[in-house]
């Protein structure tokens, strides 16, 4: 009589809590291991199935964690009182985007986010300035926030889009001045306000929010109650919007 099949059958038929490998003899344990190895070599598709199940469970756990993070930070995400609000301010769904103007994937996402908002018509869009890619990122965000605080939402929209669409080269006082003039507004009050405490506070609060939300990269989106960590094509974002509304 072969021991290994009997041991394996007993293991499969026994409740997990009652099956104690440590109670086996050395010979039984070796036989059990050999039988499991033989089974997996003969049926390797089981490993793929197991990995798929594991990945599915991990994705579900991550999504549930993100839902909890969004719920716990709703006020700071959706109504902080200092972030730009665009799209349809009365939209049925809110899209929040954490951005860095020096981020290539933010630049790539820019046109698709704009298309999503304009084609849908019922999305409230909030921008979180989240400079993480060095000093020039910080300067660009300070300039954008100062523009919002001094000139309002219309000028901020121009600055936000312009950093992706037309601005090139290093971010310096000279290039920012030229940038503003090209966009048709006075750069002086913006440049004067860039290092004001009110601008610094916005950036600090956004970084603290990102830390609580476990956000470490850009772009990161909050779409309704879901989080999308990283760039995704327009079709993916549209599918998430539909799922949130459904």
Short mmCIF file of C-alpha atoms in Angstrom, two decimals:
data_model
loop_
_atom_site.label_atom_id
_atom_site.label_comp_id
_atom_site.label_asym_id
_atom_site.label_seq_id
_atom_site.Cartn_x
_atom_site.Cartn_y
_atom_site.Cartn_z
CA UNK A 1 0.00 0.00 0.00
CA UNK A 2 1.35 3.39 -0.95
CA UNK A 3 1.34 5.86 1.91
CA UNK A 4 1.50 9.12 -0.07
CA UNK A 5 -1.92 8.97 -1.83
CA UNK A 6 -3.58 8.04 1.46
CA UNK A 7 -1.93 10.93 3.27
CA UNK A 8 -2.81 13.39 0.49
CA UNK A 9 -6.41 12.19 0.39
CA UNK A 10 -6.68 12.58 4.15
CA UNK A 11 -5.27 16.10 3.94
CA UNK A 12 -7.78 17.10 1.27
CA UNK A 13 -10.71 15.54 3.13
CA UNK A 14 -9.77 16.92 6.55
CA UNK A 15 -10.81 20.42 7.71
CA UNK A 16 -7.84 22.80 7.63
CA UNK A 17 -8.00 23.39 11.36
CA UNK A 18 -7.82 19.63 12.02
CA UNK A 19 -5.03 18.82 9.58
CA UNK A 20 -1.74 19.13 11.42
CA UNK A 21 1.36 18.43 9.35
CA UNK A 22 3.48 18.61 12.48
CA UNK A 23 1.79 15.45 13.79
CA UNK A 24 3.08 13.41 10.85
CA UNK A 25 6.09 11.22 11.10
CA UNK A 26 9.13 12.21 9.07
CA UNK A 27 8.34 9.50 6.55
CA UNK A 28 4.71 10.61 6.21
CA UNK A 29 5.76 14.26 5.83
CA UNK A 30 8.25 13.40 3.08
CA UNK A 31 5.66 11.27 1.33
CA UNK A 32 3.11 14.06 1.54
CA UNK A 33 5.54 16.60 0.09
CA UNK A 34 6.49 14.25 -2.73
CA UNK A 35 2.86 13.64 -3.60
CA UNK A 36 2.05 17.35 -3.66
CA UNK A 37 5.11 18.04 -5.83
CA UNK A 38 4.16 15.24 -8.21
CA UNK A 39 0.59 16.53 -8.46
CA UNK A 40 1.71 20.09 -9.23
CA UNK A 41 4.19 18.91 -11.87
CA UNK A 42 1.46 16.88 -13.52
CA UNK A 43 -1.10 19.69 -13.23
CA UNK A 44 0.84 22.99 -13.48
CA UNK A 45 -2.32 24.86 -14.48
CA UNK A 46 -3.32 24.67 -10.81
CA UNK A 47 -0.51 27.13 -10.01
CA UNK A 48 -1.83 29.61 -12.59
CA UNK A 49 -5.32 29.27 -11.15
CA UNK A 50 -4.00 29.81 -7.63
CA UNK A 51 -2.02 32.90 -8.69
CA UNK A 52 -5.12 34.30 -10.43
CA UNK A 53 -7.18 33.81 -7.30
CA UNK A 54 -4.48 35.42 -5.16
CA UNK A 55 -4.19 38.42 -7.46
CA UNK A 56 -7.97 38.80 -7.54
CA UNK A 57 -8.14 38.75 -3.76
CA UNK A 58 -5.29 41.24 -3.47
CA UNK A 59 -6.96 43.58 -5.97
CA UNK A 60 -10.25 43.35 -4.08
CA UNK A 61 -8.50 44.04 -0.78
CA UNK A 62 -6.69 47.06 -2.27
CA UNK A 63 -9.95 48.41 -3.73
CA UNK A 64 -11.70 48.04 -0.38
CA UNK A 65 -8.83 49.81 1.34
CA UNK A 66 -9.01 52.65 -1.18
CA UNK A 67 -12.76 52.97 -0.61
CA UNK A 68 -12.10 53.32 3.10
CA UNK A 69 -9.38 55.94 2.48
CA UNK A 70 -11.70 57.99 0.26
CA UNK A 71 -14.48 57.80 2.84
CA UNK A 72 -12.17 58.85 5.68
CA UNK A 73 -10.85 61.86 3.73
CA UNK A 74 -14.00 63.04 1.93
CA UNK A 75 -13.93 66.63 3.17
CA UNK A 76 -10.29 67.26 2.25
CA UNK A 77 -10.73 65.57 -1.12
CA UNK A 78 -13.98 67.15 -2.23
CA UNK A 79 -14.42 70.37 -0.25
CA UNK A 80 -11.11 71.71 1.05
CA UNK A 81 -11.95 75.31 0.10
CA UNK A 82 -8.68 76.04 -1.71
CA UNK A 83 -8.42 73.66 -4.67
CA UNK A 84 -9.47 74.56 -8.20
CA UNK A 85 -12.95 73.28 -9.06
CA UNK A 86 -13.79 73.00 -12.74
CA UNK A 87 -15.90 70.99 -15.12
CA UNK A 88 -19.51 71.09 -13.96
CA UNK A 89 -19.46 72.40 -10.36
CA UNK A 90 -22.87 70.75 -9.83
CA UNK A 91 -21.85 67.48 -11.49
CA UNK A 92 -23.23 64.20 -10.21
CA UNK A 93 -19.74 62.71 -9.94
CA UNK A 94 -16.52 64.30 -8.69
CA UNK A 95 -13.13 63.58 -10.23
CA UNK A 96 -10.07 64.56 -8.18
CA UNK A 97 -6.62 64.54 -9.78
CA UNK A 98 -3.27 64.80 -7.96
CA UNK A 99 -0.81 66.35 -10.43
CA UNK A 100 2.80 67.35 -10.93
CA UNK A 101 3.49 69.59 -13.94
CA UNK A 102 6.85 67.90 -14.58
CA UNK A 103 5.24 64.46 -14.71
CA UNK A 104 5.22 62.94 -18.19
CA UNK A 105 2.19 60.77 -17.44
CA UNK A 106 0.26 63.79 -16.15
CA UNK A 107 1.02 65.48 -19.46
CA UNK A 108 -0.14 62.37 -21.31
CA UNK A 109 -3.37 62.22 -19.28
CA UNK A 110 -4.15 65.92 -19.64
CA UNK A 111 -5.96 65.77 -23.00
CA UNK A 112 -7.86 62.62 -22.06
CA UNK A 113 -9.03 64.08 -18.75
CA UNK A 114 -10.17 67.21 -20.58
CA UNK A 115 -12.05 65.08 -23.12
CA UNK A 116 -13.68 63.02 -20.36
CA UNK A 117 -14.93 66.16 -18.61
CA UNK A 118 -16.12 68.01 -21.71
CA UNK A 119 -17.79 65.03 -23.39
CA UNK A 120 -19.54 63.90 -20.22
CA UNK A 121 -20.77 67.29 -19.06
CA UNK A 122 -21.73 66.05 -15.59
CA UNK A 123 -18.34 65.73 -13.87
CA UNK A 124 -17.07 68.05 -11.17
CA UNK A 125 -13.26 68.29 -11.53
CA UNK A 126 -10.89 69.12 -8.66
CA UNK A 127 -7.13 69.59 -9.03
CA UNK A 128 -4.73 68.83 -6.18
CA UNK A 129 -1.35 70.45 -6.75
CA UNK A 130 1.08 67.74 -5.62
CA UNK A 131 4.67 68.66 -6.62
CA UNK A 132 6.96 65.69 -5.98
CA UNK A 133 9.51 65.74 -8.80
CA UNK A 134 11.96 68.32 -7.57
CA UNK A 135 12.37 72.05 -7.17
CA UNK A 136 11.01 72.99 -10.60
CA UNK A 137 7.84 71.03 -9.89
CA UNK A 138 7.47 72.98 -6.65
CA UNK A 139 8.00 76.34 -8.40
CA UNK A 140 5.45 75.48 -11.09
CA UNK A 141 2.84 74.49 -8.52
CA UNK A 142 3.48 77.63 -6.49
CA UNK A 143 2.96 79.69 -9.64
CA UNK A 144 -0.31 77.91 -10.47
CA UNK A 145 -1.69 78.24 -6.95
CA UNK A 146 -0.67 81.90 -6.78
CA UNK A 147 -2.39 82.48 -10.13
CA UNK A 148 -5.58 80.95 -8.75
CA UNK A 149 -5.41 83.07 -5.61
CA UNK A 150 -4.64 86.35 -7.39
CA UNK A 151 -6.43 86.07 -10.74
CA UNK A 152 -9.09 83.42 -10.21
CA UNK A 153 -10.23 80.18 -11.82
CA UNK A 154 -10.18 81.30 -15.46
CA UNK A 155 -6.50 82.24 -15.33
CA UNK A 156 -5.70 79.10 -13.32
CA UNK A 157 -7.24 76.98 -16.08
CA UNK A 158 -4.99 78.68 -18.61
CA UNK A 159 -1.91 78.08 -16.45
CA UNK A 160 -2.82 74.47 -15.74
CA UNK A 161 -3.38 73.66 -19.41
CA UNK A 162 -0.44 75.78 -20.53
CA UNK A 163 2.10 73.93 -18.41
CA UNK A 164 1.18 70.76 -20.31
CA UNK A 165 0.50 72.17 -23.76
CA UNK A 166 2.88 75.05 -24.40
CA UNK A 167 5.41 75.55 -21.60
CA UNK A 168 8.87 74.22 -22.40
CA UNK A 169 12.26 74.52 -20.74
CA UNK A 170 13.27 75.23 -17.17
CA UNK A 171 10.86 76.81 -14.70
CA UNK A 172 12.43 80.12 -13.74
CA UNK A 173 11.15 83.59 -12.94
CA UNK A 174 12.00 84.73 -16.46
CA UNK A 175 10.23 81.82 -18.18
CA UNK A 176 7.21 82.15 -15.90
CA UNK A 177 6.95 85.85 -16.65
CA UNK A 178 7.03 85.16 -20.39
CA UNK A 179 4.56 82.30 -19.92
CA UNK A 180 2.07 84.57 -18.15
CA UNK A 181 2.39 87.27 -20.75
CA UNK A 182 1.77 84.76 -23.52
CA UNK A 183 -1.37 83.63 -21.70
CA UNK A 184 -2.55 87.22 -21.41
CA UNK A 185 -2.34 88.10 -17.72
CA UNK A 186 -0.14 90.21 -15.48
CA UNK A 187 2.60 88.04 -13.90
CA UNK A 188 3.64 90.57 -11.26
CA UNK A 189 1.06 89.75 -8.54
CA UNK A 190 1.50 86.03 -9.15
CA UNK A 191 5.28 86.14 -8.84
CA UNK A 192 4.95 88.29 -5.72
CA UNK A 193 2.62 85.77 -4.05
CA UNK A 194 4.39 82.52 -4.91
CA UNK A 195 6.14 82.18 -1.54
CA UNK A 196 3.25 83.50 0.54
CA UNK A 197 2.09 81.40 3.52
CA UNK A 198 -1.29 80.92 1.84
CA UNK A 199 0.39 79.17 -1.10
CA UNK A 200 2.67 77.10 1.10
CA UNK A 201 -0.32 75.97 3.18
CA UNK A 202 -2.10 74.57 0.10
CA UNK A 203 0.93 72.49 -0.90
CA UNK A 204 1.52 71.26 2.66
CA UNK A 205 -2.12 70.25 3.09
CA UNK A 206 -2.12 68.43 -0.24
CA UNK A 207 1.00 66.50 0.72
CA UNK A 208 -0.50 65.56 4.08
CA UNK A 209 -3.68 64.41 2.33
CA UNK A 210 -1.64 62.34 -0.13
CA UNK A 211 0.22 60.76 2.76
CA UNK A 212 -3.05 59.77 4.44
CA UNK A 213 -4.33 58.44 1.12
CA UNK A 214 -1.10 56.47 0.57
CA UNK A 215 -0.49 58.36 -2.68
CA UNK A 216 3.14 58.49 -3.77
CA UNK A 217 2.93 59.12 -7.52
CA UNK A 218 1.20 61.20 -10.16
CA UNK A 219 -1.23 61.25 -11.71
CA UNK A 220 -3.52 59.74 -9.09
CA UNK A 221 -7.27 60.02 -9.48
CA UNK A 222 -10.22 59.72 -7.15
CA UNK A 223 -13.30 59.02 -9.24
CA UNK A 224 -16.39 58.99 -7.09
CA UNK A 225 -15.46 56.44 -4.45
CA UNK A 226 -12.72 54.69 -6.42
CA UNK A 227 -9.03 55.43 -6.75
CA UNK A 228 -7.01 55.10 -9.94
CA UNK A 229 -3.31 55.10 -9.20
CA UNK A 230 -1.47 56.15 -12.34
CA UNK A 231 -2.24 56.93 -15.96
CA UNK A 232 -5.14 55.19 -17.67
CA UNK A 233 -6.58 55.75 -21.16
CA UNK A 234 -9.84 57.58 -21.71
CA UNK A 235 -11.84 54.38 -22.19
CA UNK A 236 -10.78 53.09 -18.77
CA UNK A 237 -11.76 56.34 -17.06
CA UNK A 238 -15.12 56.34 -18.87
CA UNK A 239 -15.73 52.77 -17.70
CA UNK A 240 -15.01 53.74 -14.08
CA UNK A 241 -17.36 56.73 -14.34
CA UNK A 242 -20.09 54.46 -15.71
CA UNK A 243 -19.48 51.92 -12.95
CA UNK A 244 -19.67 54.61 -10.26
CA UNK A 245 -22.97 55.88 -11.65
CA UNK A 246 -24.33 52.39 -12.16
#
